[in-house]
XYZ file of C-alpha atoms in Angstrom:
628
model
C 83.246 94.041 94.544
C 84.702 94.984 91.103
C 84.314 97.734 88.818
C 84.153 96.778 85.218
C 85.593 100.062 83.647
C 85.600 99.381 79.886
C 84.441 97.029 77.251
C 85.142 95.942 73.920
C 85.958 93.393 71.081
C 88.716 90.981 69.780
C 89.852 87.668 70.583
C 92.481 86.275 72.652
C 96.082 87.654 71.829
C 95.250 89.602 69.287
C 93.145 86.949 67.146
C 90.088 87.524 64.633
C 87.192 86.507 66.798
C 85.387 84.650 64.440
C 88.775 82.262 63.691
C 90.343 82.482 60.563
C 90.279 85.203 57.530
C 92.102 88.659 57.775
C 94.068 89.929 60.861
C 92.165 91.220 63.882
C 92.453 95.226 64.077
C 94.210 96.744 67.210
C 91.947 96.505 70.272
C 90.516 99.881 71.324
C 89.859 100.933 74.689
C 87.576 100.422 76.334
C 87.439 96.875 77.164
C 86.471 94.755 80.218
C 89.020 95.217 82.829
C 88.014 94.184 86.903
C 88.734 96.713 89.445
C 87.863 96.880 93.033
C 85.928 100.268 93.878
C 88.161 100.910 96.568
C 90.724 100.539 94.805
C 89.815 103.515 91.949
C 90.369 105.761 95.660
C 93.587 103.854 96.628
C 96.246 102.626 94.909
C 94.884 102.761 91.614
C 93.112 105.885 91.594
C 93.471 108.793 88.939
C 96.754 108.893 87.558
C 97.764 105.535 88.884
C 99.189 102.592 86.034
C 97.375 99.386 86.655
C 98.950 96.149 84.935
C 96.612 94.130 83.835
C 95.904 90.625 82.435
C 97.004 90.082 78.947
C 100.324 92.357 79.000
C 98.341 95.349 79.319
C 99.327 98.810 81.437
C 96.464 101.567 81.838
C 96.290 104.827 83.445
C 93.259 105.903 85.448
C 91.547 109.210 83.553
C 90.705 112.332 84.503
C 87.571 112.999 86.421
C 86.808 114.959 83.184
C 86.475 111.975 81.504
C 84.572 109.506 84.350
C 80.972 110.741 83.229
C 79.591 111.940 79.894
C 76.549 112.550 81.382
C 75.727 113.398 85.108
C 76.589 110.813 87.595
C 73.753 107.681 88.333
C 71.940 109.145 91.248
C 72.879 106.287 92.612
C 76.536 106.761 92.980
C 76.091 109.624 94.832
C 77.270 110.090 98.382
C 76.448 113.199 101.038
C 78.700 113.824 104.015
C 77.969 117.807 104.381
C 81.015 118.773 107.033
C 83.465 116.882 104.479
C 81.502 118.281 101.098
C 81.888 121.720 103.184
C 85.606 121.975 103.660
C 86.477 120.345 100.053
C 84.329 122.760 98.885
C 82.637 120.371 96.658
C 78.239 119.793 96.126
C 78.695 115.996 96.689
C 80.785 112.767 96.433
C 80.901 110.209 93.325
C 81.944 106.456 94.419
C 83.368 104.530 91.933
C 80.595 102.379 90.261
C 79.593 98.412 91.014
C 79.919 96.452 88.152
C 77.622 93.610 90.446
C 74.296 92.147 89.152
C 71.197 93.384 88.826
C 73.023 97.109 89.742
C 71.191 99.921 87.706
C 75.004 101.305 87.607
C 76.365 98.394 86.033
C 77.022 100.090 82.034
C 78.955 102.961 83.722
C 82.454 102.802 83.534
C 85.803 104.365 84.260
C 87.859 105.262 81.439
C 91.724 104.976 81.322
C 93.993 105.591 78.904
C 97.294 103.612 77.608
C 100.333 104.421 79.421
C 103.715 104.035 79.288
C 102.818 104.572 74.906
C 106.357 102.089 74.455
C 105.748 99.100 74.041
C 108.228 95.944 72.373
C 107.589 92.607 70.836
C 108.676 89.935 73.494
C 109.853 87.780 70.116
C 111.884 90.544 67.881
C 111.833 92.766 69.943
C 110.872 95.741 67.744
C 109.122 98.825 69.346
C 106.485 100.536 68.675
C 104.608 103.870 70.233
C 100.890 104.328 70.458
C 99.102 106.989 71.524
C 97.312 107.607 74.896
C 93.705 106.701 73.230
C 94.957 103.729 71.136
C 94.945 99.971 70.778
C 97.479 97.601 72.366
C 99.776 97.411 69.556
C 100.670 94.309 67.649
C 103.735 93.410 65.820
C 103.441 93.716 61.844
C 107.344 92.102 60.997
C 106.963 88.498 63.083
C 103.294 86.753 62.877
C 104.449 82.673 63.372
C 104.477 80.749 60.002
C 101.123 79.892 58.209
C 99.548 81.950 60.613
C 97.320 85.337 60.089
C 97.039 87.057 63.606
C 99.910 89.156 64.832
C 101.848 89.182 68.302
C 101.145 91.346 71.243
C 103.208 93.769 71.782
C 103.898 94.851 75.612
C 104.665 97.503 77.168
C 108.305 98.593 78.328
C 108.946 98.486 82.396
C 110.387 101.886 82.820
C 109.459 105.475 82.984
C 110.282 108.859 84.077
C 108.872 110.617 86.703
C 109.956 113.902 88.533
C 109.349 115.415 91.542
C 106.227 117.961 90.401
C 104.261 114.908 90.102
C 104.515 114.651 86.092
C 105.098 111.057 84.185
C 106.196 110.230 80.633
C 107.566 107.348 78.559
C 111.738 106.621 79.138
C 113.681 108.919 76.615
C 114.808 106.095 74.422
C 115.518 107.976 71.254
C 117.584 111.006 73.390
C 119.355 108.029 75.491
C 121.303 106.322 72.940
C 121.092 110.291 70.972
C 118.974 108.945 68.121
C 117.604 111.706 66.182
C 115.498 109.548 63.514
C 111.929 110.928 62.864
C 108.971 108.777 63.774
C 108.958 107.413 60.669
C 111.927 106.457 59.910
C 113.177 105.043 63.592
C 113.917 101.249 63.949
C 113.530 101.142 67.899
C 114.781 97.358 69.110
C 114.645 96.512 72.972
C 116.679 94.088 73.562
C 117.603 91.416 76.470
C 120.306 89.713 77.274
C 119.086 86.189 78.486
C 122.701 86.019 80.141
C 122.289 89.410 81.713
C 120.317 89.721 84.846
C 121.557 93.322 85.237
C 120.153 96.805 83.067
C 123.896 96.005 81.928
C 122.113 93.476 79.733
C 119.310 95.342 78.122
C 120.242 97.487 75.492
C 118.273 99.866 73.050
C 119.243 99.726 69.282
C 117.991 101.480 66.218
C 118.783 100.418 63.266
C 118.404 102.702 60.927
C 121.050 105.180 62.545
C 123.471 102.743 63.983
C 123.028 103.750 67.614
C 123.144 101.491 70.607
C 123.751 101.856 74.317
C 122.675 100.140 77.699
C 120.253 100.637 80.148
C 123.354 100.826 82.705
C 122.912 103.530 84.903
C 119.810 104.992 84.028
C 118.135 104.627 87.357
C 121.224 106.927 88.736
C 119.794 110.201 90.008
C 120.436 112.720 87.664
C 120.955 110.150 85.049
C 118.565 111.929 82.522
C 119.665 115.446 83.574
C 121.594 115.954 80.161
C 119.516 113.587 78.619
C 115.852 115.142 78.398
C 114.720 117.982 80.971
C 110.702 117.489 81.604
C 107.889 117.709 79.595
C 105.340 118.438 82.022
C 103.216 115.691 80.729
C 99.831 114.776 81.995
C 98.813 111.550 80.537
C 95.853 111.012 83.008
C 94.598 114.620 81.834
C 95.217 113.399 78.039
C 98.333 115.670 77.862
C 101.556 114.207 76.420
C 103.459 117.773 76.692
C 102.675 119.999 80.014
C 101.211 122.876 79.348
C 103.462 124.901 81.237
C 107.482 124.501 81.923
C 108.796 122.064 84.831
C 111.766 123.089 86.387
C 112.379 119.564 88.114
C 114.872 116.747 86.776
C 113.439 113.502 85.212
C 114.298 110.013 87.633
C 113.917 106.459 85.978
C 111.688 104.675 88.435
C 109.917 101.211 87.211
C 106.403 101.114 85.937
C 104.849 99.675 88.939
C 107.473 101.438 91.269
C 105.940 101.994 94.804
C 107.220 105.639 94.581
C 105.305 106.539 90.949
C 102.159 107.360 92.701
C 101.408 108.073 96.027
C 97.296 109.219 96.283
C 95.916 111.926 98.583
C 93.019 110.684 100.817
C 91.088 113.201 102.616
C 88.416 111.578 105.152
C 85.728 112.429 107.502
C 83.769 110.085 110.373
C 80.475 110.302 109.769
C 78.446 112.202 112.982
C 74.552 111.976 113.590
C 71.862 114.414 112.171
C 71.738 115.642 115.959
C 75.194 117.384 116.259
C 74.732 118.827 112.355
C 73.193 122.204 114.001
C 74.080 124.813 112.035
C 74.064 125.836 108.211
C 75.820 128.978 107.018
C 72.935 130.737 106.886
C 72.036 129.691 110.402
C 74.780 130.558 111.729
C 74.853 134.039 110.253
C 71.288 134.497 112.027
C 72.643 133.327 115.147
C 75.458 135.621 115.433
C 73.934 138.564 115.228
C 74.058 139.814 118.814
C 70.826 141.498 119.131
C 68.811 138.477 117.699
C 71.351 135.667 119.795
C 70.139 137.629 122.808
C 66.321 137.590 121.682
C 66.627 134.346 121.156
C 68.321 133.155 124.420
C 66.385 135.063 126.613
C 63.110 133.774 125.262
C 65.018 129.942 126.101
C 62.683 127.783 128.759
C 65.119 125.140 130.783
C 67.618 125.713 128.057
C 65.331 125.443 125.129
C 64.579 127.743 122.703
C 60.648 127.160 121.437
C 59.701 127.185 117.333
C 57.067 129.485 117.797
C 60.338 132.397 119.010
C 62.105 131.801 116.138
C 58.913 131.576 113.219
C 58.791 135.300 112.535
C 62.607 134.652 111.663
C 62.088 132.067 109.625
C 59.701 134.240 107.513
C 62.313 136.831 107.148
C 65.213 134.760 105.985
C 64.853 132.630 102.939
C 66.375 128.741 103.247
C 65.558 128.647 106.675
C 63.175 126.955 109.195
C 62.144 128.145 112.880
C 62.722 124.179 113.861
C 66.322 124.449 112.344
C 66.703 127.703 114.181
C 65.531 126.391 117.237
C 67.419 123.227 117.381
C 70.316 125.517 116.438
C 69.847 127.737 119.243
C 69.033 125.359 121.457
C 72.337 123.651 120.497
C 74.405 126.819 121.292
C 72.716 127.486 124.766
C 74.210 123.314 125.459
C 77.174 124.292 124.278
C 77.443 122.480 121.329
C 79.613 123.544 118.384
C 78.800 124.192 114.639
C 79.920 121.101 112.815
C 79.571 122.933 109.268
C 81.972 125.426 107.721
C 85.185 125.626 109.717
C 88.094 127.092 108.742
C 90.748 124.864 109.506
C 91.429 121.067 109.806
C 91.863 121.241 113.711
C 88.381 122.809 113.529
C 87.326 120.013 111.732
C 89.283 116.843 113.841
C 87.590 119.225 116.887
C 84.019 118.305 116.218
C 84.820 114.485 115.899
C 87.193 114.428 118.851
C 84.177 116.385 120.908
C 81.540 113.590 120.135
C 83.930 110.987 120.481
C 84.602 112.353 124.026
C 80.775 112.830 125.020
C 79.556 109.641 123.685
C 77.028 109.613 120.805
C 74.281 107.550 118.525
C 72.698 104.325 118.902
C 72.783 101.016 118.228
C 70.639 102.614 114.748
C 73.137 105.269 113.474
C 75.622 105.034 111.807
C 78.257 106.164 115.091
C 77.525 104.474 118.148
C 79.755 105.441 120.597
C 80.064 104.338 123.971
C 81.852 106.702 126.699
C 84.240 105.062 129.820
C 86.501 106.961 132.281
C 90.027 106.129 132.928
C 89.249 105.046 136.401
C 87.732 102.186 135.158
C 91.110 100.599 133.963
C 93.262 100.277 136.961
C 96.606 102.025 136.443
C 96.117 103.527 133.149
C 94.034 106.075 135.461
C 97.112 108.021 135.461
C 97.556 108.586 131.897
C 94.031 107.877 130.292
C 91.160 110.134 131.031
C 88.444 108.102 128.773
C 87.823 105.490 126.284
C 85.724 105.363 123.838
C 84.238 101.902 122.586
C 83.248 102.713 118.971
C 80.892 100.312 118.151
C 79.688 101.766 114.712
C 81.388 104.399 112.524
C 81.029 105.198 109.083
C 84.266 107.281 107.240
C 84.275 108.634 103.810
C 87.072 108.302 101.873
C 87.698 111.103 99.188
C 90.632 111.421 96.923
C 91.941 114.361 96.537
C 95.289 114.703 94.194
C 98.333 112.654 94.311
C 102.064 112.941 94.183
C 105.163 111.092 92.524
C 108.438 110.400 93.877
C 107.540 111.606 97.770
C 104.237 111.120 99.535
C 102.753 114.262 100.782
C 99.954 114.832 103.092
C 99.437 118.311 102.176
C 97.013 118.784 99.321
C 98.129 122.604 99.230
C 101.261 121.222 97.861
C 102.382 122.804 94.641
C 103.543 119.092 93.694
C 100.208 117.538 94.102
C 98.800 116.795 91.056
C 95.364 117.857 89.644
C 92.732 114.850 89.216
C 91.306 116.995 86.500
C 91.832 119.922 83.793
C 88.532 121.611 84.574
C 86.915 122.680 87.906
C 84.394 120.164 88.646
C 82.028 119.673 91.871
C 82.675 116.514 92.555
C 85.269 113.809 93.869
C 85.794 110.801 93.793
C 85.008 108.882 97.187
C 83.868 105.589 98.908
C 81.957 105.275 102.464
C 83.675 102.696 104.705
C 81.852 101.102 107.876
C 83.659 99.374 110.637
C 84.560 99.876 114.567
C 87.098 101.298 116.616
C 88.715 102.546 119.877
C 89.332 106.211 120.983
C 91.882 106.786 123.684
C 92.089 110.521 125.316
C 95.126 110.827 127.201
C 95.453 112.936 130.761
C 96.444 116.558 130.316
C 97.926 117.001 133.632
C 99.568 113.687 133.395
C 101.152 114.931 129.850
C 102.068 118.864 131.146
C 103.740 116.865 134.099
C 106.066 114.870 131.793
C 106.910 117.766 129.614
C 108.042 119.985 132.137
C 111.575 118.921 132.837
C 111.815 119.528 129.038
C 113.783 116.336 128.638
C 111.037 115.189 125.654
C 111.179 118.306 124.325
C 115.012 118.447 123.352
C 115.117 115.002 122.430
C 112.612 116.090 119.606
C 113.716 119.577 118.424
C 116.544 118.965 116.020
C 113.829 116.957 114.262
C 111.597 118.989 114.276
C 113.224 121.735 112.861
C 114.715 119.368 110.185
C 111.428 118.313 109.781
C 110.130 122.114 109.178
C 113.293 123.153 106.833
C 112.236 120.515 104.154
C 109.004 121.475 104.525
C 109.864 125.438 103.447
C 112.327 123.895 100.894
C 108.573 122.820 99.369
C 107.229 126.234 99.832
C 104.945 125.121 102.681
C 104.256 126.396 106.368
C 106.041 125.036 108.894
C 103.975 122.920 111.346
C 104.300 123.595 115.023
C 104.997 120.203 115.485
C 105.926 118.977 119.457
C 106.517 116.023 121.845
C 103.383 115.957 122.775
C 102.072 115.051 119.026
C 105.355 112.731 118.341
C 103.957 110.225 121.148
C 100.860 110.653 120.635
C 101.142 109.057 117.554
C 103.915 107.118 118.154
C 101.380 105.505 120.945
C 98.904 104.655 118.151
C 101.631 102.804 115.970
C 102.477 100.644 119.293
C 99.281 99.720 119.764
C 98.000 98.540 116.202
C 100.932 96.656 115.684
C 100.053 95.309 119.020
C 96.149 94.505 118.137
C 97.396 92.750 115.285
C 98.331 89.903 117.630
C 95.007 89.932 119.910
C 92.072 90.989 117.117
C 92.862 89.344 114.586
C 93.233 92.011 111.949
C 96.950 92.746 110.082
C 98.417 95.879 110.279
C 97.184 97.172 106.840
C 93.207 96.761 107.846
C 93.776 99.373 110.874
C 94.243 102.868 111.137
C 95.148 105.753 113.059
C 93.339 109.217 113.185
C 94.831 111.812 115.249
C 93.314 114.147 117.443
C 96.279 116.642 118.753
C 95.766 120.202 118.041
C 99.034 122.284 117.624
C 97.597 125.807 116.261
C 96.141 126.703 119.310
C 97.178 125.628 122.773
C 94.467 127.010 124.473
C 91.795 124.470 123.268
C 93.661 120.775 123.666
C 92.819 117.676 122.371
C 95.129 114.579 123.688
C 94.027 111.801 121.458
C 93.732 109.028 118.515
C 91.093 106.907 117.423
C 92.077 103.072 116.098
C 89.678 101.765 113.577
C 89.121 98.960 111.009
C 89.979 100.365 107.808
C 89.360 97.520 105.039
C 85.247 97.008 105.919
C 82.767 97.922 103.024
C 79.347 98.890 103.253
C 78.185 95.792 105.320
C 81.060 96.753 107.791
C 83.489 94.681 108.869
C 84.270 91.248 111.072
C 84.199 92.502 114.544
C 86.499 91.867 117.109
C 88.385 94.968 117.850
C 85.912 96.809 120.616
C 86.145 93.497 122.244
C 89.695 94.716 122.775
C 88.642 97.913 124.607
C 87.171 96.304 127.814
C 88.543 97.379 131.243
C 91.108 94.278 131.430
C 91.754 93.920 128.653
C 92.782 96.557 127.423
C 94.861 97.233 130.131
C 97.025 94.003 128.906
C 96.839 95.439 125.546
C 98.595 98.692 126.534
C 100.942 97.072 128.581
C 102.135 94.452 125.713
C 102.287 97.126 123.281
C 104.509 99.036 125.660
C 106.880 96.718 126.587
C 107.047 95.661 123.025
C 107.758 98.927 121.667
C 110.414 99.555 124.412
C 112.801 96.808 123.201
C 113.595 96.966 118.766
C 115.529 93.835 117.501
C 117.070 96.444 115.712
C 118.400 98.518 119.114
C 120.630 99.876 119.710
C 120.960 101.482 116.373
C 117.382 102.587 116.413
C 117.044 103.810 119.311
C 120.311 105.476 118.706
C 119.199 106.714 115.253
C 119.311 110.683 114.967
C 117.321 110.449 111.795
C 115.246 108.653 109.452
C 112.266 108.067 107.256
C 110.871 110.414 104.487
C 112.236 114.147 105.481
C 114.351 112.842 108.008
C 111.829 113.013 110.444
C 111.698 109.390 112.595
C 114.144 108.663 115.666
C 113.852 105.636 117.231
C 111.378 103.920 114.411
C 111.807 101.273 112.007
C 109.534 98.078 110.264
C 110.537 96.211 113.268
C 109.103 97.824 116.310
C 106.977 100.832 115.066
C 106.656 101.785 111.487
C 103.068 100.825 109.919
C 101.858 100.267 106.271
C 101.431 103.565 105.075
C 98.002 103.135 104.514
C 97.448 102.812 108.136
C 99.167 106.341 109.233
C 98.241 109.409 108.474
C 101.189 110.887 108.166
C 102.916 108.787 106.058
C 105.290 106.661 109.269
C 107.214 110.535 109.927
C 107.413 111.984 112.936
C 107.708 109.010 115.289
C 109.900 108.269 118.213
C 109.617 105.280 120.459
C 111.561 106.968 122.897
C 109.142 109.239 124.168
C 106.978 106.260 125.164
C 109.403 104.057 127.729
C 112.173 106.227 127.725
C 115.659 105.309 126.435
C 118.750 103.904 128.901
C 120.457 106.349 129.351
C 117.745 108.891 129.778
C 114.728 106.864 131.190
C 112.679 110.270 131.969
C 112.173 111.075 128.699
C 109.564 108.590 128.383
C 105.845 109.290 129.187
C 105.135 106.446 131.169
C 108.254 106.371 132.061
C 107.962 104.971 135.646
C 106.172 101.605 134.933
C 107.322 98.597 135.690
C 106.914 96.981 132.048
C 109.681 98.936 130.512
C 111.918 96.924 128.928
C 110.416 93.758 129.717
C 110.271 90.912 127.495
């Protein structure tokens, strides 16, 4: 599907539309531009440059900006755990330019960014502002013609580490100090020159000239230009307040000039959505809880107990009271309004455990015990066969030069300049397989502390950088390491046996580290590139008894050998933050897209073990290890 996010007039390149007579004026945004609606979530959502046909480089706007108006009921999503911790009143998704859509005039605006732009014949340059027209060249129109060039836009820009963007520092690089009017910018190419050695920046009017050589050098622009601050995406060219961070020449479409924030939910029935705040407030009152729950027959608690509450407090029912209480006496948690994003993983991981839905909901899921898959008994307690789930996607910020997966960042960027109670978001249907590991089988191979040492110089590496960014360290262990580490191994594996590629899987964790006392031991693999109709099927197939014990086994014994080894398994550190040991593209490392922490924190090692120390391993007794 595509999103149509702006309209407008003008002929090709620049020409009059009706052929012939005066020059065509500078095209204005908006115009017709195709995007996918997943996309405006991931990689090209808010402050995100998009090339596009006809020499053309935009910048998704500000939510600010998105709607004049309120959003087409229609666009509107409702996932209330999700709305609850993002503390938002609903979800927007991106609208469907399709046919016959009642959404299909709404549109996404962007403005023009990088604002440099250079004839590809004379080269002059030109700046436009963030709201203006591509620019055309006024000093070269071809002979006997009327219509003017197209002028594109440069390849480089500066980005720093706070997540701010701005045009390259031309004028301060080759210390021109011409006014706006009377600068004669040139950008020009060597044809000989394949290196930045060849492209050079001249204006004319002061004599001043210098290479791009070296500008991509960190630190390059420290003496040059310190930081604006700028916020194109928010319609700022100058921050509003002072950045303290140095300026890095990246490339336009550079993979490290955005990197979006995606905060998701899986969807969980009506059934297990017990208790509003206002319920729950009732509920723990201990006089009325104990009302209430005596007054329960064979664990229920009837309507007709709770009506004279319901009359009392406002926004309330005696059936949602009962079903409530009826809930707790089960056992069942609250699925609304937790505090924390263990809390939150908690209530997923619980129904993914239990089973839940139907063949009708939206999560069917499809409980079987470890003893039902021959020696994976020892180290799997159940798997769940997700035949339906339904995740929303919402973004949340974004940052520049690092990925973070943090939104309390201070580096994350803002998607807009006013509060608003909203977000940007898509729903996503599809399939997948939950795994809960053994806790007795994982205590057991943690207690010679063998996994444990291996790990702790990264993981206090790991936590330094992390204060360096003014953020909490994470009590980060072994036990999480191969947990995930597990999940890599076995999507790269499915990608052989299912069909799908790396990048249309992904993980979501399930390992609580803030408190020890309540465990969770596992990960759910699911398809992660389905749309509302879901997806092609295939990977739950992968989850029967047999066969999955194959697929374990494969991705073990691949993951135990690297075609890089030994220097990654002998690796002390790598990735972003230093915080990988034995992991690289060849035996681990996924798409980022596909892990949700961004391919840190992984270590083969602690699957199979290593030579010298085979122990270290969690299954490290098997007899696939190293086996090829």
């Amino acid at each position: 599907m595509t999103n149509r996010f702006a309209r407008g007039r003008g002929g090709r390149g620049g020409r009059p539309a009706g052929g012939g007579g005066a020059p065509a004026a500078p095209r204005r945004i908006p115009r017709r531009r195709p995007v996918r609606r997943g996309q405006i979530i991931s990689p090209f959502g808010v402050g995100a440059v998009n090339d596009f046909r006809n020499d053309e480089a935009l910048m998704c706007a500000g939510l600010d900006r998105w709607f004049p108006n309120a959003p087409d009921i229609g666009l509107c999503i409702s996932e209330e755990r999700l709305q609850a911790r993002l503390g938002c009143s609903h979800f927007v998704k991106p609208p469907d330019f399709g046919e016959g859509e009642g959404t299909s005039k709404v549109k996404i605006p962007h403005v023009r960014f990088p604002l440099w732009h250079y004839c590809p014949h004379c080269f002059r340059m030109e700046k436009t502002t963030l709201f203006g027209g591509q620019p055309q060249c006024d000093g070269c129109a071809p002979p006997g013609k009327t219509w003017k060039r197209r002028m594109i836009p440069v390849r480089i820009v500066a980005i720093c580490e706070g997540g701010h963007i701005e045009d390259f520092p031309f004028q301060e690089w080759i210390g021109c100090s011409c006014t706006a009017a009377d600068r004669k910018l040139f950008f020009k190419a060597g044809r000989s020159a394949a290196s930045l050695a060849g492209i050079k920046i001249i204006c004319t009017a002061c004599d001043r000239t210098r290479s791009l050589a070296g500008a991509f050098e960190e630190g390059a622009l420290t003496s040059v230009k310190t930081c604006s601050g700028a916020q194109p995406w928010l319609g700022r060219e100058e921050g509003v307040h002072s950045c303290q961070h140095p300026l890095q020449t990246v490339q336009r479409g550079g993979s490290n000039v955005y990197f979006p924030i995606v905060t998701s939910s899986i969807y969980i029935p009506p059934s297990r959505l017990v208790e509003s705040d206002v319920v729950r407030n009732i509920l723990d009152m201990p006089a009325i809880w104990q009302q209430l729950s005596s007054a329960s027959v064979n664990g229920t608690v009837p309507e007709a107990v709770c009506s004279m509450l319901a009359a009392v407090w406002p926004g309330v029912t005696a059936k949602e009271l009962a079903e409530a209480a009826t809930a707790r006496l089960a056992g069942k948690q609250s699925v609304i309004g937790v505090d924390s994003e263990e809390d939150f993983r908690r209530q997923e991981y619980e129904v993914l455990c239990s089973g839940a839905g139907s063949a009708q909901d939206d999560l069917f899921v499809e409980r079987a015990d470890g003893s039902d898959y021959g020696w994976l008994d020892r180290f799997v307690r159940r798997v769940g066969l997700v035949r339906k789930l339904r995740e929303t996607r919402v973004h949340v910020g974004f940052s520049r030069l690092m990925p973070l997966t943090d939104r309390s960042d201070p580096n994350v960027q803002p998607l807009s300049i006013n509060s608003v109670d909203w977000l940007p978001a898509i729903e996503v249907r599809g399939e997948g397989i939950f795994i809960e590991l053994r806790e007795d089988a994982i205590d057991e191979w943690l207690a010679d502390g063998k996994a444990a040492a291996r790990v702790a110089k990264l993981i206090s590496e790991y936590n330094r950088k992390r204060r360096e960014r003014q953020l909490a360290p994470r009590p980060i262990d072994a036990r999480f390491i191969m947990i995930q580490t597990l999940a890599h191994a076995l999507i790269k594996e499915l990608t052989f046996t299912c069909g799908y590629g790396s990048s249309s899987l992904r993980e979501r964790l399930y390992c609580n580290l803030e408190d020890p006392r309540r465990r969770m031991n596992g990960f759910l693999v699911y398809t992660a590139s389905g749309d509302s109709e879901g997806t092609l099927g295939g990977l739950v197939a992968q989850g029967a008894p047999k066969r999955f014990e194959r697929l374990v086994n494969d991705a073990l014994a691949r993951a135990s050998w690297c075609s890089n080894d030994p220097v990654c398994m002998e690796s002390p550190d790598g990735g972003a933050f230093s915080s990988n040991l034995a992991a690289c593209h060849s035996c681990v490392l996924l798409p980022e897209t596909s892990c949700e922490e961004g391919n840190r924190l992984l270590d083969r090692a602690l699957l199979s073990g290593t030579v010298d120390d085979p122990d270290v391993g969690f299954f490290r007794d098997l007899p696939f290890r190293w086996a090829q």
